[in-house]
Amino acid sequence: MAIRYRRATVDGLSVFYREAGDPGRPTLLLLHGFPTSSVMFRDLIPLLADDFHLIAPDLPGFGQTDMPTVEEFDYTFDRLADVIDKFVDRLGLGPFGIYVQDYGSPVGFRLALKRPDQVRAIITQNGNAYEEGLVPEFWAPLREFWADWNPATEAPVAGALTPDMTVWQYLHGEPDPELVSPDAIALDNALLARPGAREVQLKLFHDYRTNPPLYPSWQAFLRERHPGVLAVWGGNDQIFGPDGARAFAKDVPDAEIHLLDAGHFALESQAPTIATLIRAFTPKHLP
């Protein structure tokens, strides 16, 4: 099944997206994390394209989607979700499931609150929605940055934009580093090195403070709407720990939770396993 590389105009932004599969099949909206783009789904899409309609956009400021300056665009998670909400309208999607990882989670859960009748299933791959998932050691400098953005608090956070930190995000917790594509790491680092990218990412790092206060509303959505939940989590992640996966069972008792022997970017080594779990899970929840 061919993957098509397309663009849609949303609020004057050229939004790049990958699309594959028959639109008559169940739709999955694939929402990537930091510092990557829809390229993170490059191995998963071919594995699912015969059975699903797959849409994977690049968020504003990421991948091939436009990256306006911080003066031209409000880089907040509310705004990213607004763009994806309008993107869904632009494509005319019906009911769908969301696959969320890292930044894709706060975008996806905001979208679910906007479209509670459409979002029927949530596949979360290290996409956090609970305080339990925030590994204290990793998040401590970010919490200081949220409380007071100044040169001293910015410095350790800006370290996440270095090439070495990108390598760490891909390789930490991964038992077989030879399964992780160096091309993905190189692409992410090249995009982070673009003029203006540092300012964009610092804005989003700071705005991440708005996400934990929204966790109760996301959890209420889970309890009240009871979408299907499949957590396919890199269990060795030191950013969003495995307790973040287990926590979904508090609000969706029949959530399917699988802790995989992988790190933050579990798809790099576990795409076939994740695809198999998605195929078994979705018929119960998506038309």
GROMACS .gro file of C-alpha atoms in nm:
model
  287
    1MET     CA    1   0.000   0.000   0.000
    2ALA     CA    2   0.150   0.333  -0.110
    3ILE     CA    3   0.221   0.616   0.132
    4ARG     CA    4   0.126   0.956  -0.004
    5TYR     CA    5   0.305   1.272   0.110
    6ARG     CA    6   0.057   1.556   0.117
    7ARG     CA    7  -0.005   1.908   0.239
    8ALA     CA    8  -0.311   2.091   0.371
    9THR     CA    9  -0.339   2.463   0.439
   10VAL     CA   10  -0.460   2.545   0.790
   11ASP     CA   11  -0.472   2.907   0.910
   12GLY     CA   12  -0.217   2.996   0.645
   13LEU     CA   13   0.020   2.716   0.751
   14SER     CA   14   0.126   2.445   0.512
   15VAL     CA   15   0.074   2.128   0.716
   16PHE     CA   16   0.262   1.826   0.585
   17TYR     CA   17   0.116   1.482   0.641
   18ARG     CA   18   0.160   1.119   0.543
   19GLU     CA   19  -0.149   0.928   0.435
   20ALA     CA   20  -0.194   0.561   0.355
   21GLY     CA   21  -0.472   0.307   0.340
   22ASP     CA   22  -0.832   0.299   0.228
   23PRO     CA   23  -1.045   0.587   0.369
   24GLY     CA   24  -1.322   0.332   0.411
   25ARG     CA   25  -1.116   0.150   0.671
   26PRO     CA   26  -1.093   0.258   1.040
   27THR     CA   27  -0.898   0.583   1.068
   28LEU     CA   28  -0.602   0.640   1.297
   29LEU     CA   29  -0.458   0.988   1.346
   30LEU     CA   30  -0.090   0.949   1.435
   31LEU     CA   31   0.050   1.232   1.650
   32HIS     CA   32   0.426   1.246   1.700
   33GLY     CA   33   0.640   1.376   1.985
   34PHE     CA   34   0.952   1.585   2.041
   35PRO     CA   35   1.195   1.627   1.870
   36THR     CA   36   1.073   1.421   1.579
   37SER     CA   37   0.789   1.435   1.326
   38SER     CA   38   0.563   1.199   1.134
   39VAL     CA   39   0.882   1.025   1.023
   40MET     CA   40   0.864   0.835   1.352
   41PHE     CA   41   0.578   0.635   1.197
   42ARG     CA   42   0.774   0.535   0.885
   43ASP     CA   43   0.794   0.167   0.992
   44LEU     CA   44   0.447   0.143   1.147
   45ILE     CA   45   0.248   0.282   0.854
   46PRO     CA   46   0.339   0.005   0.605
   47LEU     CA   47   0.254  -0.257   0.868
   48LEU     CA   48  -0.099  -0.119   0.917
   49ALA     CA   49  -0.188   0.031   0.580
   50ASP     CA   50  -0.380  -0.273   0.453
   51ASP     CA   51  -0.622  -0.258   0.747
   52PHE     CA   52  -0.646   0.112   0.837
   53HIS     CA   53  -0.671   0.461   0.698
   54LEU     CA   54  -0.366   0.634   0.844
   55ILE     CA   55  -0.305   1.009   0.875
   56ALA     CA   56   0.022   1.134   1.026
   57PRO     CA   57   0.068   1.514   1.030
   58ASP     CA   58   0.377   1.708   1.131
   59LEU     CA   59   0.294   1.958   1.404
   60PRO     CA   60   0.371   2.327   1.340
   61GLY     CA   61   0.742   2.385   1.393
   62PHE     CA   62   0.827   2.017   1.329
   63GLY     CA   63   0.924   1.810   1.030
   64GLN     CA   64   0.804   1.939   0.694
   65THR     CA   65   0.521   2.157   0.830
   66ASP     CA   66   0.583   2.532   0.831
   67MET     CA   67   0.787   2.672   1.119
   68PRO     CA   68   0.691   3.040   1.153
   69THR     CA   69   0.889   3.245   1.403
   70VAL     CA   70   0.779   3.280   1.764
   71GLU     CA   71   0.668   3.634   1.676
   72GLU     CA   72   0.447   3.502   1.396
   73PHE     CA   73   0.291   3.202   1.572
   74ASP     CA   74   0.189   3.128   1.930
   75TYR     CA   75   0.377   2.807   2.014
   76THR     CA   76   0.151   2.665   2.282
   77PHE     CA   77  -0.011   2.326   2.310
   78ASP     CA   78  -0.350   2.493   2.287
   79ARG     CA   79  -0.249   2.640   1.952
   80LEU     CA   80  -0.099   2.316   1.821
   81ALA     CA   81  -0.422   2.137   1.910
   82ASP     CA   82  -0.624   2.410   1.741
   83VAL     CA   83  -0.428   2.359   1.418
   84ILE     CA   84  -0.478   1.982   1.430
   85ASP     CA   85  -0.848   2.030   1.509
   86LYS     CA   86  -0.884   2.243   1.195
   87PHE     CA   87  -0.671   1.993   1.004
   88VAL     CA   88  -0.922   1.719   1.095
   89ASP     CA   89  -1.200   1.942   0.959
   90ARG     CA   90  -0.998   2.012   0.647
   91LEU     CA   91  -0.970   1.639   0.578
   92GLY     CA   92  -1.332   1.572   0.670
   93LEU     CA   93  -1.256   1.282   0.901
   94GLY     CA   94  -1.534   1.084   1.065
   95PRO     CA   95  -1.483   0.877   1.382
   96PHE     CA   96  -1.119   0.795   1.444
   97GLY     CA   97  -0.863   0.675   1.693
   98ILE     CA   98  -0.554   0.865   1.798
   99TYR     CA   99  -0.203   0.730   1.841
  100VAL     CA  100  -0.012   0.963   2.073
  101GLN     CA  101   0.352   0.977   2.176
  102ASP     CA  102   0.522   1.243   2.391
  103TYR     CA  103   0.398   1.585   2.263
  104GLY     CA  104   0.129   1.403   2.068
  105SER     CA  105  -0.045   1.326   2.396
  106PRO     CA  106  -0.127   1.684   2.507
  107VAL     CA  107  -0.229   1.763   2.150
  108GLY     CA  108  -0.437   1.447   2.119
  109PHE     CA  109  -0.615   1.480   2.452
  110ARG     CA  110  -0.704   1.841   2.378
  111LEU     CA  111  -0.844   1.718   2.047
  112ALA     CA  112  -1.043   1.448   2.228
  113LEU     CA  113  -1.205   1.711   2.452
  114LYS     CA  114  -1.297   1.911   2.142
  115ARG     CA  115  -1.429   1.604   1.960
  116PRO     CA  116  -1.553   1.359   2.223
  117ASP     CA  117  -1.793   1.191   1.981
  118GLN     CA  118  -1.524   1.132   1.719
  119VAL     CA  119  -1.226   1.009   1.923
  120ARG     CA  120  -1.323   0.648   1.988
  121ALA     CA  121  -0.987   0.496   2.077
  122ILE     CA  122  -0.654   0.609   2.220
  123ILE     CA  123  -0.330   0.426   2.152
  124THR     CA  124  -0.068   0.572   2.380
  125GLN     CA  125   0.299   0.495   2.324
  126ASN     CA  126   0.478   0.685   2.600
  127GLY     CA  127   0.211   0.953   2.571
  128ASN     CA  128   0.148   1.073   2.925
  129ALA     CA  129  -0.174   1.179   3.098
  130TYR     CA  130  -0.090   1.123   3.467
  131GLU     CA  131   0.144   1.272   3.724
  132GLU     CA  132   0.267   0.919   3.792
  133GLY     CA  133   0.425   0.916   3.447
  134LEU     CA  134   0.653   1.215   3.503
  135VAL     CA  135   0.991   1.075   3.608
  136PRO     CA  136   1.102   1.317   3.884
  137GLU     CA  137   1.471   1.334   3.793
  138PHE     CA  138   1.400   1.428   3.433
  139TRP     CA  139   1.126   1.680   3.507
  140ALA     CA  140   1.289   1.864   3.800
  141PRO     CA  141   1.479   2.119   3.583
  142LEU     CA  142   1.173   2.171   3.367
  143ARG     CA  143   0.960   2.248   3.671
  144GLU     CA  144   1.215   2.513   3.773
  145PHE     CA  145   1.200   2.655   3.421
  146TRP     CA  146   0.819   2.663   3.433
  147ALA     CA  147   0.825   2.851   3.763
  148ASP     CA  148   1.075   3.115   3.651
  149TRP     CA  149   1.216   3.146   3.298
  150ASN     CA  150   1.557   3.306   3.336
  151PRO     CA  151   1.906   3.231   3.198
  152ALA     CA  152   1.991   3.001   3.489
  153THR     CA  153   1.677   2.788   3.453
  154GLU     CA  154   1.687   2.795   3.073
  155ALA     CA  155   2.039   2.655   3.042
  156PRO     CA  156   1.974   2.295   3.155
  157VAL     CA  157   1.647   2.281   2.961
  158ALA     CA  158   1.813   2.407   2.643
  159GLY     CA  159   2.048   2.112   2.677
  160ALA     CA  160   1.763   1.898   2.541
  161LEU     CA  161   1.819   2.066   2.204
  162THR     CA  162   2.173   1.934   2.163
  163PRO     CA  163   2.265   1.645   1.931
  164ASP     CA  164   2.384   1.434   2.223
  165MET     CA  165   2.047   1.468   2.395
  166THR     CA  166   1.865   1.356   2.082
  167VAL     CA  167   2.084   1.046   2.075
  168TRP     CA  168   2.004   0.985   2.442
  169GLN     CA  169   1.629   1.012   2.382
  170TYR     CA  170   1.649   0.749   2.110
  171LEU     CA  171   1.890   0.509   2.278
  172HIS     CA  172   1.820   0.523   2.652
  173GLY     CA  173   1.639   0.210   2.763
  174GLU     CA  174   1.684   0.043   2.425
  175PRO     CA  175   1.843  -0.300   2.475
  176ASP     CA  176   1.962  -0.325   2.114
  177PRO     CA  177   2.082   0.015   1.984
  178GLU     CA  178   2.154  -0.140   1.644
  179LEU     CA  179   1.777  -0.148   1.583
  180VAL     CA  180   1.755   0.232   1.609
  181SER     CA  181   1.795   0.415   1.279
  182PRO     CA  182   2.074   0.674   1.284
  183ASP     CA  183   1.893   0.845   0.996
  184ALA     CA  184   1.603   0.937   1.225
  185ILE     CA  185   1.844   1.087   1.478
  186ALA     CA  186   2.031   1.279   1.209
  187LEU     CA  187   1.708   1.419   1.063
  188ASP     CA  188   1.582   1.535   1.403
  189ASN     CA  189   1.912   1.704   1.477
  190ALA     CA  190   1.920   1.875   1.138
  191LEU     CA  191   1.571   2.016   1.194
  192LEU     CA  192   1.659   2.131   1.546
  193ALA     CA  193   1.955   2.319   1.397
  194ARG     CA  194   1.737   2.537   1.171
  195PRO     CA  195   1.740   2.911   1.241
  196GLY     CA  196   1.466   2.990   1.490
  197ALA     CA  197   1.411   2.631   1.603
  198ARG     CA  198   1.570   2.688   1.943
  199GLU     CA  199   1.326   2.969   2.023
  200VAL     CA  200   1.032   2.760   1.904
  201GLN     CA  201   1.125   2.463   2.121
  202LEU     CA  202   1.195   2.672   2.429
  203LYS     CA  203   0.847   2.823   2.397
  204LEU     CA  204   0.698   2.474   2.390
  205PHE     CA  205   0.915   2.353   2.679
  206HIS     CA  206   0.783   2.642   2.886
  207ASP     CA  207   0.423   2.592   2.780
  208TYR     CA  208   0.440   2.226   2.879
  209ARG     CA  209   0.359   2.356   3.227
  210THR     CA  210  -0.004   2.387   3.108
  211ASN     CA  211  -0.040   2.012   3.058
  212PRO     CA  212  -0.029   1.857   3.408
  213PRO     CA  213  -0.312   2.087   3.532
  214LEU     CA  214  -0.525   1.946   3.249
  215TYR     CA  215  -0.468   1.584   3.347
  216PRO     CA  216  -0.789   1.572   3.558
  217SER     CA  217  -1.000   1.681   3.260
  218TRP     CA  218  -0.833   1.424   3.034
  219GLN     CA  219  -0.891   1.156   3.296
  220ALA     CA  220  -1.256   1.261   3.327
  221PHE     CA  221  -1.290   1.217   2.950
  222LEU     CA  222  -1.157   0.863   2.988
  223ARG     CA  223  -1.399   0.780   3.269
  224GLU     CA  224  -1.703   0.941   3.112
  225ARG     CA  225  -1.655   0.856   2.744
  226HIS     CA  226  -1.473   0.527   2.799
  227PRO     CA  227  -1.281   0.517   2.472
  228GLY     CA  228  -1.074   0.210   2.410
  229VAL     CA  229  -0.724   0.255   2.553
  230LEU     CA  230  -0.420   0.062   2.441
  231ALA     CA  231  -0.095   0.154   2.617
  232VAL     CA  232   0.205   0.018   2.426
  233TRP     CA  233   0.480   0.173   2.632
  234GLY     CA  234   0.856   0.160   2.620
  235GLY     CA  235   0.888   0.035   2.975
  236ASN     CA  236   1.246   0.157   3.014
  237ASP     CA  237   1.159   0.521   2.940
  238GLN     CA  238   1.324   0.766   3.181
  239ILE     CA  239   1.108   1.059   3.066
  240PHE     CA  240   0.759   0.911   3.092
  241GLY     CA  241   0.798   0.611   3.319
  242PRO     CA  242   0.594   0.289   3.313
  243ASP     CA  243   0.371   0.407   3.598
  244GLY     CA  244   0.225   0.647   3.341
  245ALA     CA  245   0.107   0.349   3.139
  246ARG     CA  246  -0.032   0.161   3.439
  247ALA     CA  247  -0.224   0.470   3.553
  248PHE     CA  248  -0.466   0.449   3.259
  249ALA     CA  249  -0.628   0.149   3.427
  250LYS     CA  250  -0.752   0.378   3.706
  251ASP     CA  251  -0.995   0.546   3.468
  252VAL     CA  252  -1.039   0.277   3.202
  253PRO     CA  253  -1.040  -0.053   3.392
  254ASP     CA  254  -1.029  -0.259   3.073
  255ALA     CA  255  -0.738  -0.064   2.926
  256GLU     CA  256  -0.486  -0.291   2.757
  257ILE     CA  257  -0.141  -0.216   2.895
  258HIS     CA  258   0.179  -0.360   2.750
  259LEU     CA  259   0.521  -0.261   2.882
  260LEU     CA  260   0.774  -0.332   2.609
  261ASP     CA  261   1.150  -0.378   2.648
  262ALA     CA  262   1.228  -0.043   2.487
  263GLY     CA  263   1.278   0.323   2.569
  264HIS     CA  264   1.110   0.651   2.481
  265PHE     CA  265   1.100   0.583   2.106
  266ALA     CA  266   0.970   0.228   2.126
  267LEU     CA  267   0.862   0.223   1.761
  268GLU     CA  268   1.227   0.219   1.656
  269SER     CA  269   1.263  -0.141   1.771
  270GLN     CA  270   0.909  -0.258   1.844
  271ALA     CA  271   0.701  -0.154   1.539
  272PRO     CA  272   0.599  -0.513   1.443
  273THR     CA  273   0.490  -0.590   1.800
  274ILE     CA  274   0.298  -0.263   1.829
  275ALA     CA  275   0.128  -0.320   1.493
  276THR     CA  276   0.012  -0.664   1.606
  277LEU     CA  277  -0.131  -0.524   1.929
  278ILE     CA  278  -0.312  -0.245   1.739
  279ARG     CA  279  -0.471  -0.492   1.500
  280ALA     CA  280  -0.604  -0.700   1.789
  281PHE     CA  281  -0.726  -0.396   1.983
  282THR     CA  282  -0.899  -0.171   1.732
  283PRO     CA  283  -1.187  -0.390   1.602
  284LYS     CA  284  -1.350  -0.355   1.945
  285HIS     CA  285  -1.345   0.023   1.935
  286LEU     CA  286  -1.334   0.163   1.580
  287PRO     CA  287  -1.599   0.120   1.308
   0.00000   0.00000   0.00000
